[in-house]
C-alpha cells in the first residue's frame, strides 16, 4: 500500500459520535485529502503499518523496551559519574560539556529520524541509531583526554537521540491506534525505571569499578536490543532502490536543521553559566540560530520535495497544543530531575544517595500513572481529561514544592513528590496518542519525532534558565557580604560547599543566610515558574487538544491482511519440502512452455 492512497481508504474518516463531531471530521478529512494532493506530485512512501497479533507484539515490545532502557540509563549513569570523571582528567568546569555534548547532538538529530525512517525503513533507522550510539560510547570509554570524551559523547548523542522516537514510531506501526495508549504507557514505565536505577548503577560503577564502565555497561544490552530489532522485529521493507531513496532525502533541510539547532542550543547551554546572557558570545549564535530556523520553515514550506517537518501539520490545533504542552513537560520534568536532588543536598544536607531516594516517589508514581493512563485510553478511547488533570496536578505539586524550607518534614516532601509524579505520568504518553490520532499515517513518524524534539528543547532551556535564576539569586545574597569575587564564584559553582562553612573560611551564620536568602529563594523562583508553565499547559490542553476517535476504519482490514500473511508464512514453515517441490514443478512447466 502506498501512502499516496486517499485518506478515506486509510481510515482517516472516523466514526462520528454526534452530528457536530461528524461535520468536524468531514472538514478534517478534507484538509487531510488536500495535504495528500499537495504531496502526491513529489514522492511516494511505503505504508509501513504492520498490525501484529498479541504474541508477536510482546516479543517486539521486549526488544523495543531494551532499546529505551539503554537510552535512559546512559544519560543518568553518566550524569552520576561526572564528579569522578572531572577528578580523573582534572577537567574543572569543562567537564560540564560531557553531558552538554550529548544533549546538543541528541536534540539536533531528533527531527531527522522520523522522515529518514519513512524513506529507508524503521528497521534501518533504529539500527543505525543504535550502532552510532554504541560506537560513541565504546570510544568514550577509551578516551585519553577530556576533549576526546566530549567529542565521543557527541557521537553517542547523534544515535541516542533517535532511539526513543524510533521505538514510539515502531509501536505506532505494529499496534492499532486504540490499543496504542496501553503500550505507550508501558514505555513511560520503562523510561521512568531507567531514570530510577541509573543513578545507583552509575554511582556504583564510578566508585567501585571505573568511570569507563559507565560508558561500556550499556553496550552489551544495546547489542542484544539491536539483535532483536534486526532478526525478530517483523517490519515491512520499504520499496524502491537506494538511488531513489537518497534522492528523496531533504539534504538541505537536514543541514538547516542541524545548524539551526546547534546555534540555538549552544547559547542556551552557555547563557548565565559559562557566559552572561547579554554577551555577544551568547546573543550572536542565538539570533543567527533563530534566522536559520526561519529559513528552515520557509524551505520546508515551499522548497522541499519531502519535508522533514511538513508545515501543514501545524494546521491541526491538537498537534500545536501537544507541542506547547510537551515543551512545558520537558521544561518542568528536566528542571525537577536536576534541581530537586541538588536542593536536597545543598539545603537539607542529604548525601547523593539520600537525595536520590527522594526521587523514588516521583518516578514510581509516574510509572504507575503512566501505565494506568494508557490502559484507560485503550479501554475508553478518551485522553483529553487525562491530559488536563495531569498538568493541573503537576501545577499544584510545583506550587507546593516551592514552599519547601530547611524545616520541611520528610512526609511532606514525599507527598509533594508523589503528586509531581502522578501529574507527569498522565501527560507523557497520552499526548503522543493525541498527536498521532490527529494526522494521517503519512505524517505519524514526523509528528512523533518532532514532539520528542520539542520536549528535549524545553529541557535544555529549563537547565539554562534554572542555572541563571539560582546563580543570580546567590550572587544577590552575597553582594551585601562583600566577599571576594573568587570566593563568590566558588560558592556559585558549587553551592554544596556551604554545608561546610569552615572550609570556605566563612561563619556558620553567613552560610545560613546565603542558603536561605540566596539558594532557597532561587529554588522557590524556579518552581513558581514551573507551576505557572504547567498552568499554561493545562489551559493549552483544554483549548487546543481536541478529541479524535481512536478507531480507524481500515485497521480491522489491516489486521486481517497481516493475519493471512502470517498464516501463509506458518504454512510455508510447516511444509517446506512440499512448497519447494511445487516451485520446481512450476519452473519446469515454464521451461516447457
Coordinates of C-alpha atoms in Angstrom, one line a residue:
X1 CA 0.0 0.0 0.0
X2 CA 1.4 3.4 -0.9
X3 CA 0.9 6.4 1.3
X4 CA -0.4 8.4 -1.6
X5 CA -3.7 6.4 -1.1
X6 CA -6.7 8.6 -0.5
X7 CA -7.2 9.4 3.2
X8 CA -10.7 7.7 3.3
X9 CA -9.0 4.4 2.3
X10 CA -6.6 4.8 5.1
X11 CA -9.3 5.1 7.7
X12 CA -9.0 8.8 8.3
X13 CA -12.7 9.3 8.4
X14 CA -13.6 8.4 12.0
X15 CA -16.9 7.1 13.2
X16 CA -18.9 10.1 14.4
X17 CA -20.3 10.3 17.8
X18 CA -22.6 13.2 17.1
X19 CA -23.6 15.4 14.1
X20 CA -21.3 18.2 15.2
X21 CA -18.4 15.9 15.5
X22 CA -19.3 14.3 12.2
X23 CA -19.1 17.7 10.5
X24 CA -15.8 18.5 12.2
X25 CA -14.3 15.2 11.0
X26 CA -15.5 15.8 7.4
X27 CA -13.7 19.1 7.4
X28 CA -10.6 17.4 8.9
X29 CA -10.8 14.7 6.3
X30 CA -11.0 17.3 3.5
X31 CA -7.9 19.0 5.0
X32 CA -6.0 15.7 5.1
X33 CA -7.1 15.0 1.5
X34 CA -5.7 18.4 0.4
X35 CA -2.4 17.6 2.2
X36 CA -2.2 14.4 0.3
X37 CA -2.8 16.1 -3.0
X38 CA -0.2 18.6 -2.2
X39 CA 2.4 15.8 -1.7
X40 CA 1.3 13.4 -4.5
X41 CA 3.4 15.2 -7.1
X42 CA 6.6 14.9 -5.1
X43 CA 7.2 11.4 -3.8
X44 CA 5.5 8.2 -2.8
X45 CA 6.2 6.5 0.6
X46 CA 5.6 2.9 1.6
X47 CA 3.0 2.4 4.2
X48 CA 4.9 0.5 7.0
X49 CA 1.8 -0.3 9.1
X50 CA 2.0 -3.9 10.1
X51 CA -0.6 -4.6 12.9
X52 CA 0.6 -7.7 14.7
X53 CA -1.2 -10.3 16.9
X54 CA -0.7 -10.0 20.7
X55 CA 2.0 -12.7 21.0
X56 CA 4.2 -11.1 18.4
X57 CA 3.7 -7.6 19.9
X58 CA 5.1 -8.9 23.2
X59 CA 8.3 -10.2 21.6
X60 CA 8.7 -7.0 19.6
X61 CA 8.0 -4.9 22.7
X62 CA 10.6 -6.6 24.7
X63 CA 13.2 -5.6 22.1
X64 CA 12.0 -2.0 22.0
X65 CA 12.0 -1.8 25.8
X66 CA 15.6 -2.9 25.8
X67 CA 16.4 0.0 23.4
X68 CA 14.6 2.5 25.6
X69 CA 16.2 1.3 28.8
X70 CA 19.6 1.7 27.2
X71 CA 18.9 5.2 26.2
X72 CA 17.6 6.4 29.5
X73 CA 20.1 4.5 31.6
X74 CA 23.0 6.0 29.7
X75 CA 22.1 9.6 30.3
X76 CA 21.6 9.3 34.1
X77 CA 24.5 6.8 34.6
X78 CA 27.0 9.3 33.0
X79 CA 25.5 12.3 34.9
X80 CA 26.1 10.5 38.2
X81 CA 29.8 9.8 37.2
X82 CA 30.6 13.4 36.3
X83 CA 32.4 14.3 39.5
X84 CA 34.6 11.1 39.2
X85 CA 35.3 11.9 35.5
X86 CA 36.2 15.5 36.4
X87 CA 38.7 14.3 39.0
X88 CA 40.2 11.7 36.7
X89 CA 41.0 14.3 34.0
X90 CA 41.4 17.3 36.3
X91 CA 38.9 18.9 34.0
X92 CA 37.4 21.6 36.2
X93 CA 34.3 23.4 34.7
X94 CA 34.9 22.0 31.2
X95 CA 33.5 18.6 32.4
X96 CA 30.0 20.1 32.1
X97 CA 30.5 19.7 28.3
X98 CA 30.3 15.9 28.7
X99 CA 26.5 15.8 29.2
X100 CA 26.1 19.0 27.2
X101 CA 27.6 17.5 24.1
X102 CA 25.3 14.5 24.3
X103 CA 22.3 16.8 24.9
X104 CA 23.3 19.0 21.9
X105 CA 23.6 16.3 19.3
X106 CA 20.7 14.1 20.6
X107 CA 18.3 17.1 20.4
X108 CA 19.7 18.3 17.0
X109 CA 19.3 14.9 15.3
X110 CA 15.9 14.2 16.8
X111 CA 13.7 15.7 13.9
X112 CA 15.7 13.8 11.2
X113 CA 14.9 10.3 12.4
X114 CA 11.1 10.4 11.7
X115 CA 11.4 11.2 8.0
X116 CA 14.5 9.1 7.4
X117 CA 12.6 6.1 8.8
X118 CA 9.9 6.8 6.2
X119 CA 12.4 6.7 3.4
X120 CA 14.8 3.9 4.4
X121 CA 12.6 1.9 6.8
X122 CA 12.0 1.7 10.5
X123 CA 14.5 -1.2 11.0
X124 CA 17.3 0.6 9.2
X125 CA 16.7 3.9 11.1
X126 CA 16.6 2.3 14.6
X127 CA 19.6 0.0 13.7
X128 CA 21.7 3.0 12.6
X129 CA 20.7 4.9 15.8
X130 CA 21.8 2.0 18.0
X131 CA 25.0 1.4 16.1
X132 CA 26.1 5.1 16.3
X133 CA 25.1 5.2 20.0
X134 CA 27.2 2.0 20.7
X135 CA 30.2 3.3 18.7
X136 CA 30.2 6.7 20.5
X137 CA 30.1 5.0 23.9
X138 CA 32.7 2.5 23.1
X139 CA 35.1 5.2 22.0
X140 CA 34.2 7.4 25.0
X141 CA 35.3 4.6 27.4
X142 CA 38.7 4.6 25.7
X143 CA 39.1 8.4 25.9
X144 CA 42.6 9.7 27.0
X145 CA 41.7 13.4 27.2
X146 CA 38.6 15.3 28.3
X147 CA 38.3 16.7 24.7
X148 CA 38.1 13.2 23.3
X149 CA 35.5 12.3 25.8
X150 CA 33.3 15.3 24.8
X151 CA 33.6 14.5 21.1
X152 CA 32.8 10.9 21.5
X153 CA 29.8 11.7 23.7
X154 CA 28.6 14.0 20.9
X155 CA 28.7 11.0 18.6
X156 CA 26.8 8.8 21.0
X157 CA 24.1 11.5 21.3
X158 CA 23.6 11.6 17.5
X159 CA 22.5 8.0 17.8
X160 CA 20.9 8.1 21.2
X161 CA 18.6 11.0 20.2
X162 CA 16.6 8.8 17.9
X163 CA 16.2 5.6 20.0
X164 CA 13.1 6.6 22.0
X165 CA 11.4 8.3 19.0
X166 CA 12.0 5.3 16.8
X167 CA 10.6 3.0 19.4
X168 CA 7.4 5.0 19.6
X169 CA 7.2 5.1 15.8
X170 CA 7.6 1.3 15.5
X171 CA 4.8 0.9 18.1
X172 CA 2.6 3.1 16.0
X173 CA 3.2 0.7 13.1
X174 CA 2.5 -2.6 14.9
X175 CA -0.3 -1.6 17.3
X176 CA -3.7 -0.1 16.5
X177 CA -4.4 3.5 17.4
X178 CA -6.9 2.4 20.1
X179 CA -4.5 0.0 21.8
X180 CA -1.5 2.2 21.4
X181 CA -2.1 4.1 24.7
X182 CA -1.6 0.9 26.7
X183 CA 1.7 0.2 25.1
X184 CA 2.9 3.8 25.1
X185 CA 2.0 3.8 28.8
X186 CA 4.4 0.9 29.3
X187 CA 7.1 2.8 27.5
X188 CA 6.6 5.6 30.1
X189 CA 7.1 2.9 32.8
X190 CA 10.3 1.7 31.2
X191 CA 11.7 5.3 30.8
X192 CA 11.0 6.1 34.5
X193 CA 12.6 2.8 35.5
X194 CA 15.7 3.8 33.7
X195 CA 15.8 7.1 35.4
X196 CA 15.3 5.4 38.8
X197 CA 18.0 2.8 38.7
X198 CA 20.5 4.7 36.6
X199 CA 22.0 6.8 39.4
X200 CA 22.5 3.7 41.6
X201 CA 24.3 1.9 38.8
X202 CA 26.4 4.9 37.8
X203 CA 27.5 5.6 41.4
X204 CA 28.5 2.0 42.0
X205 CA 30.5 1.8 38.8
X206 CA 32.3 5.1 39.3
X207 CA 33.2 4.3 42.9
X208 CA 33.9 0.6 42.8
X209 CA 35.0 -0.2 39.2
X210 CA 35.9 2.6 36.8
X211 CA 34.2 5.6 35.3
X212 CA 34.9 4.0 31.9
X213 CA 32.4 1.3 32.6
X214 CA 29.7 3.9 32.8
X215 CA 30.0 4.1 29.0
X216 CA 30.7 0.4 28.3
X217 CA 27.9 -1.0 30.5
X218 CA 25.2 -0.2 28.0
X219 CA 27.0 -1.8 25.0
X220 CA 26.1 -5.5 25.7
X221 CA 22.5 -4.5 26.4
X222 CA 22.5 -2.4 23.2
X223 CA 23.8 -5.4 21.2
X224 CA 21.0 -7.6 22.5
X225 CA 18.4 -4.9 21.7
X226 CA 19.9 -4.5 18.2
X227 CA 19.8 -8.2 17.6
X228 CA 16.1 -8.3 18.5
X229 CA 15.4 -5.4 16.1
X230 CA 17.3 -6.9 13.2
X231 CA 16.3 -10.6 13.5
X232 CA 12.9 -10.6 15.3
X233 CA 11.1 -7.3 14.6
X234 CA 8.8 -8.1 11.6
X235 CA 8.7 -4.7 10.0
X236 CA 7.8 -4.1 6.4
X237 CA 10.6 -3.4 4.0
X238 CA 10.5 -0.1 2.1
X239 CA 10.1 -0.3 -1.6
X240 CA 12.5 1.3 -4.1
X241 CA 16.2 1.3 -4.9
X242 CA 18.9 3.1 -2.9
X243 CA 19.3 5.8 -5.5
X244 CA 15.6 6.8 -5.4
X245 CA 15.7 6.8 -1.6
X246 CA 18.7 9.0 -1.5
X247 CA 17.1 11.4 -3.9
X248 CA 14.1 11.6 -1.6
X249 CA 16.2 12.9 1.3
X250 CA 15.9 16.6 2.1
X251 CA 19.6 17.2 2.5
X252 CA 19.3 20.9 2.5
X253 CA 16.6 20.8 5.2
X254 CA 18.8 18.3 7.2
X255 CA 21.7 20.8 7.1
X256 CA 19.4 23.7 8.2
X257 CA 18.0 21.5 11.0
X258 CA 21.5 20.6 12.4
X259 CA 22.9 24.1 12.0
X260 CA 19.8 25.8 13.4
X261 CA 19.5 23.5 16.4
X262 CA 23.2 23.9 17.2
X263 CA 23.1 27.7 17.0
X264 CA 20.1 27.8 19.3
X265 CA 21.0 25.2 21.8
X266 CA 24.7 26.2 22.3
X267 CA 23.8 29.7 23.7
X268 CA 21.1 28.1 25.9
X269 CA 23.8 25.9 27.4
X270 CA 26.2 28.8 27.8
X271 CA 23.8 31.5 28.9
X272 CA 24.1 32.6 32.5
X273 CA 26.6 29.8 33.3
X274 CA 29.6 30.0 31.0
X275 CA 28.9 33.4 29.6
X276 CA 26.5 36.3 30.6
X277 CA 23.2 36.3 28.7
X278 CA 23.9 39.7 27.3
X279 CA 27.3 38.8 25.9
X280 CA 28.0 38.7 22.2
X281 CA 29.1 35.0 22.6
X282 CA 25.5 34.1 23.6
X283 CA 23.5 36.6 21.6
X284 CA 25.2 36.2 18.2
X285 CA 24.7 32.4 17.8
X286 CA 21.2 32.7 19.3
X287 CA 20.0 35.3 16.9
X288 CA 21.7 33.5 14.0
X289 CA 20.0 30.3 15.0
X290 CA 16.6 32.0 15.0
X291 CA 17.3 33.2 11.5
X292 CA 18.3 29.7 10.3
X293 CA 15.1 28.3 11.9
X294 CA 13.1 30.9 9.9
X295 CA 14.9 29.8 6.7
X296 CA 14.2 26.2 7.6
X297 CA 10.5 26.8 7.9
X298 CA 10.4 28.6 4.6
X299 CA 12.3 25.8 2.8
X300 CA 10.1 23.1 4.3
X301 CA 7.0 25.0 3.4
X302 CA 7.9 26.0 -0.2
X303 CA 11.1 24.2 -1.3
X304 CA 11.4 20.6 0.0
X305 CA 10.1 17.7 -2.1
X306 CA 9.6 15.6 1.0
X307 CA 9.8 17.9 4.1
X308 CA 11.5 16.7 7.3
X309 CA 8.8 18.7 9.2
X310 CA 5.8 19.4 6.9
X311 CA 4.5 22.8 7.8
X312 CA 0.8 21.8 7.3
X313 CA 0.9 19.6 10.4
X314 CA 0.6 22.9 12.4
X315 CA -2.8 23.5 10.9
X316 CA -4.1 20.8 13.3
X317 CA -4.9 22.5 16.6
X318 CA -4.3 19.3 18.5
X319 CA -0.8 18.9 17.1
X320 CA 0.0 22.5 18.0
X321 CA -1.5 22.0 21.5
X322 CA 0.6 18.8 22.0
X323 CA 3.8 20.7 21.1
X324 CA 3.1 23.5 23.5
X325 CA 2.3 21.1 26.3
X326 CA 5.4 18.9 25.5
X327 CA 7.7 21.9 25.6
X328 CA 6.3 22.6 29.1
X329 CA 6.6 18.9 30.0
X330 CA 10.3 18.8 29.1
X331 CA 11.0 22.1 30.8
X332 CA 9.4 21.1 34.2
X333 CA 10.5 17.4 34.1
X334 CA 14.2 18.1 33.5
X335 CA 14.1 21.0 35.8
X336 CA 12.8 18.8 38.6
X337 CA 15.1 15.9 37.8
X338 CA 18.1 18.2 38.1
X339 CA 17.3 20.7 40.8
X340 CA 15.3 18.6 43.3
X341 CA 18.3 16.3 44.2
X342 CA 20.6 19.4 44.3
X343 CA 18.2 21.2 46.7
X344 CA 18.0 18.1 49.0
X345 CA 21.8 18.0 49.1
X346 CA 22.6 21.7 49.4
X347 CA 19.8 22.9 51.7
X348 CA 18.6 19.8 53.5
X349 CA 22.0 18.3 53.9
X350 CA 21.4 14.8 52.4
X351 CA 24.2 12.9 50.7
X352 CA 23.8 12.0 47.0
X353 CA 22.2 8.6 47.8
X354 CA 19.8 10.2 50.3
X355 CA 18.8 12.9 47.8
X356 CA 18.2 10.2 45.1
X357 CA 15.9 8.3 47.5
X358 CA 13.5 11.3 47.5
X359 CA 13.2 11.0 43.7
X360 CA 11.9 7.4 44.0
X361 CA 8.3 8.6 44.9
X362 CA 8.3 10.8 41.8
X363 CA 9.4 8.0 39.5
X364 CA 7.3 5.3 41.0
X365 CA 4.1 7.4 40.9
X366 CA 5.0 8.4 37.3
X367 CA 5.4 4.8 36.3
X368 CA 2.1 3.7 37.8
X369 CA 0.0 6.6 36.5
X370 CA 1.6 6.3 33.0
X371 CA 0.5 2.7 32.8
X372 CA -3.0 3.4 34.2
X373 CA -3.5 6.3 31.8
X374 CA -2.5 4.1 28.9
X375 CA -5.0 1.4 29.9
X376 CA -7.8 3.9 30.3
X377 CA -7.1 5.4 26.9
X378 CA -7.1 1.9 25.3
X379 CA -10.4 0.9 27.0
X380 CA -12.3 4.2 26.7
X381 CA -10.7 5.9 23.7
X382 CA -10.6 9.1 25.7
X383 CA -7.5 11.0 26.5
X384 CA -8.3 14.8 26.9
X385 CA -9.4 14.7 30.5
X386 CA -6.3 12.7 31.5
X387 CA -4.0 15.3 30.0
X388 CA -6.0 18.1 31.6
X389 CA -5.8 16.5 35.1
X390 CA -2.2 15.6 34.7
X391 CA -1.0 19.1 34.1
X392 CA -3.3 20.6 36.7
X393 CA -2.0 18.2 39.4
X394 CA 1.6 18.8 38.3
X395 CA 1.0 22.6 38.6
X396 CA -0.3 22.2 42.1
X397 CA 2.7 20.0 43.1
X398 CA 5.2 22.5 41.7
X399 CA 3.5 25.3 43.7
X400 CA 3.7 23.1 46.8
X401 CA 7.3 22.3 46.2
X402 CA 8.2 26.0 46.0
X403 CA 7.2 26.2 49.7
X404 CA 9.8 23.7 50.9
X405 CA 12.1 25.0 53.6
X406 CA 15.1 23.5 55.6
X407 CA 12.5 22.6 58.3
X408 CA 10.1 20.7 56.0
X409 CA 9.1 17.3 57.2
X410 CA 10.1 14.2 55.3
X411 CA 6.4 13.1 54.9
X412 CA 5.6 16.5 53.4
X413 CA 8.4 16.1 50.8
X414 CA 7.2 12.6 49.9
X415 CA 3.6 13.8 49.3
X416 CA 4.8 16.6 47.1
X417 CA 7.0 14.2 45.1
X418 CA 4.1 11.7 44.7
X419 CA 1.9 14.5 43.4
X420 CA 4.6 15.5 40.9
X421 CA 5.0 12.0 39.5
X422 CA 1.2 11.5 39.3
X423 CA 0.8 14.6 37.2
X424 CA 3.8 13.9 35.0
X425 CA 2.7 10.3 34.4
X426 CA -0.6 11.4 32.9
X427 CA 0.9 13.7 30.4
X428 CA 3.8 11.8 28.8
X429 CA 2.2 9.1 26.5
X430 CA -1.3 10.4 26.3
X431 CA -0.1 13.4 24.3
X432 CA 1.7 11.0 21.9
X433 CA -1.6 9.3 21.2
X434 CA -3.4 12.6 20.8
X435 CA -0.9 13.9 18.2
X436 CA -0.9 10.6 16.3
X437 CA -4.7 10.5 16.2
X438 CA -4.8 13.9 14.6
X439 CA -2.7 13.2 11.5
X440 CA -2.6 10.7 8.6
X441 CA -0.3 7.7 8.7
X442 CA 2.0 9.6 6.3
X443 CA 2.9 12.1 8.9
X444 CA 2.7 10.0 12.0
X445 CA 6.5 9.4 12.2
X446 CA 7.5 13.1 11.7
X447 CA 4.9 14.3 14.2
X448 CA 6.2 11.8 16.8
X449 CA 9.9 12.7 16.3
X450 CA 9.2 16.4 16.4
X451 CA 7.1 16.0 19.6
X452 CA 10.2 14.5 21.3
X453 CA 12.5 17.2 19.8
X454 CA 10.2 19.9 21.4
X455 CA 10.3 18.2 24.7
X456 CA 14.1 18.0 24.7
X457 CA 14.3 21.6 23.7
X458 CA 12.2 22.5 26.7
X459 CA 14.5 20.6 28.9
X460 CA 17.6 22.4 27.5
X461 CA 16.0 25.8 28.2
X462 CA 15.0 24.7 31.7
X463 CA 18.5 23.9 32.7
X464 CA 19.8 27.2 31.3
X465 CA 17.2 29.4 32.9
X466 CA 17.3 27.4 36.2
X467 CA 21.1 27.9 36.5
X468 CA 20.7 31.6 35.7
X469 CA 18.0 32.1 38.3
X470 CA 19.9 30.3 41.1
X471 CA 23.3 31.9 40.2
X472 CA 21.8 35.4 40.2
X473 CA 20.0 34.7 43.5
X474 CA 23.2 33.5 45.1
X475 CA 25.2 36.5 43.9
X476 CA 22.5 38.9 45.0
X477 CA 22.5 37.4 48.5
X478 CA 26.3 37.5 48.7
X479 CA 26.6 41.1 47.4
X480 CA 25.8 42.5 50.9
X481 CA 28.5 40.4 52.5
X482 CA 31.2 41.9 50.2
X483 CA 33.0 38.6 49.6
X484 CA 36.0 38.5 47.2
X485 CA 34.9 37.6 43.6
X486 CA 36.9 34.4 43.7
X487 CA 35.0 33.1 46.8
X488 CA 31.7 34.3 45.3
X489 CA 32.4 32.4 42.1
X490 CA 33.4 29.3 44.1
X491 CA 30.2 29.2 46.0
X492 CA 28.1 29.8 42.9
X493 CA 29.8 27.0 41.0
X494 CA 29.3 24.6 43.9
X495 CA 26.7 25.6 46.5
X496 CA 27.1 22.3 48.3
X497 CA 30.3 23.8 49.9
X498 CA 28.0 25.9 52.1
X499 CA 27.4 22.7 54.2
X500 CA 31.0 23.1 55.5
X501 CA 31.5 26.9 56.1
X502 CA 34.8 26.4 57.8
X503 CA 36.3 25.0 54.5
X504 CA 35.3 28.3 52.9
X505 CA 36.5 30.4 55.8
X506 CA 33.1 31.9 56.4
X507 CA 30.9 31.9 59.5
X508 CA 28.0 29.5 60.0
X509 CA 25.6 32.4 60.2
X510 CA 26.8 33.7 56.8
X511 CA 26.4 30.3 55.3
X512 CA 22.8 30.0 56.7
X513 CA 22.0 33.5 55.3
X514 CA 23.3 32.6 51.8
X515 CA 21.3 29.3 51.8
X516 CA 18.1 31.0 52.9
X517 CA 18.3 34.4 51.1
X518 CA 20.2 33.0 48.1
X519 CA 19.8 29.4 47.2
X520 CA 16.3 28.7 48.7
X521 CA 14.9 31.9 47.2
X522 CA 16.2 31.0 43.8
X523 CA 14.9 27.4 44.1
X524 CA 11.5 28.9 45.0
X525 CA 11.5 31.1 42.0
X526 CA 12.3 28.1 39.7
X527 CA 9.4 26.1 40.9
X528 CA 7.0 29.0 40.9
X529 CA 8.0 29.4 37.2
X530 CA 7.3 25.6 36.8
X531 CA 3.9 26.0 38.4
X532 CA 3.0 28.9 36.1
X533 CA 4.1 27.0 33.0
X534 CA 2.2 23.8 33.9
X535 CA -0.9 26.0 34.5
X536 CA -0.4 27.5 31.0
X537 CA -0.1 23.9 29.7
X538 CA -3.4 23.0 31.4
X539 CA -5.1 25.9 29.6
X540 CA -3.5 25.0 26.3
X541 CA -4.5 21.3 26.6
X542 CA -8.2 22.4 27.3
X543 CA -8.4 24.9 24.4
X544 CA -6.3 23.3 21.7
X545 CA -6.2 19.5 22.2
X546 CA -9.4 18.1 20.6
X547 CA -10.9 14.6 20.8
X548 CA -10.4 12.2 17.9
X549 CA -11.9 8.8 17.5
X550 CA -9.2 6.2 18.0
X551 CA -11.0 3.6 15.9
X552 CA -9.7 3.9 12.4
X553 CA -11.9 2.2 9.8
X554 CA -9.3 0.3 8.0
X555 CA -7.4 -1.2 10.9
X556 CA -9.6 -4.4 11.1
X557 CA -8.8 -5.0 7.4
X558 CA -5.1 -4.4 8.0
X559 CA -5.2 -6.9 11.0
X560 CA -6.9 -9.4 8.8
X561 CA -4.4 -9.0 6.0
X562 CA -1.5 -9.4 8.4
X563 CA -3.1 -12.5 9.9
X564 CA -3.4 -14.0 6.4
X565 CA 0.3 -13.2 5.6
X566 CA 1.4 -14.8 9.0
X567 CA -0.8 -17.8 8.3
X568 CA 0.8 -18.3 4.9
X569 CA 4.3 -18.0 6.4
X570 CA 3.4 -20.6 9.0
X571 CA 2.2 -23.0 6.3
X572 CA 5.5 -22.4 4.4
X573 CA 7.4 -23.4 7.5
X574 CA 5.3 -26.5 8.2
X575 CA 5.6 -27.8 4.6
X576 CA 8.9 -26.6 3.3
X577 CA 9.5 -29.6 1.1
X578 CA 6.1 -29.6 -0.5
X579 CA 6.4 -25.9 -1.2
X580 CA 9.9 -26.4 -2.7
X581 CA 8.7 -29.3 -4.9
X582 CA 5.7 -27.2 -6.1
X583 CA 8.0 -24.3 -7.0
X584 CA 10.3 -26.7 -9.0
X585 CA 7.3 -28.1 -10.9
X586 CA 6.2 -24.6 -11.7
X587 CA 9.6 -23.7 -13.0
X588 CA 9.8 -26.9 -15.1
X589 CA 6.4 -26.1 -16.6
X590 CA 7.5 -22.6 -17.5
X591 CA 10.6 -24.0 -19.3
X592 CA 8.5 -26.4 -21.3
X593 CA 6.1 -23.7 -22.4

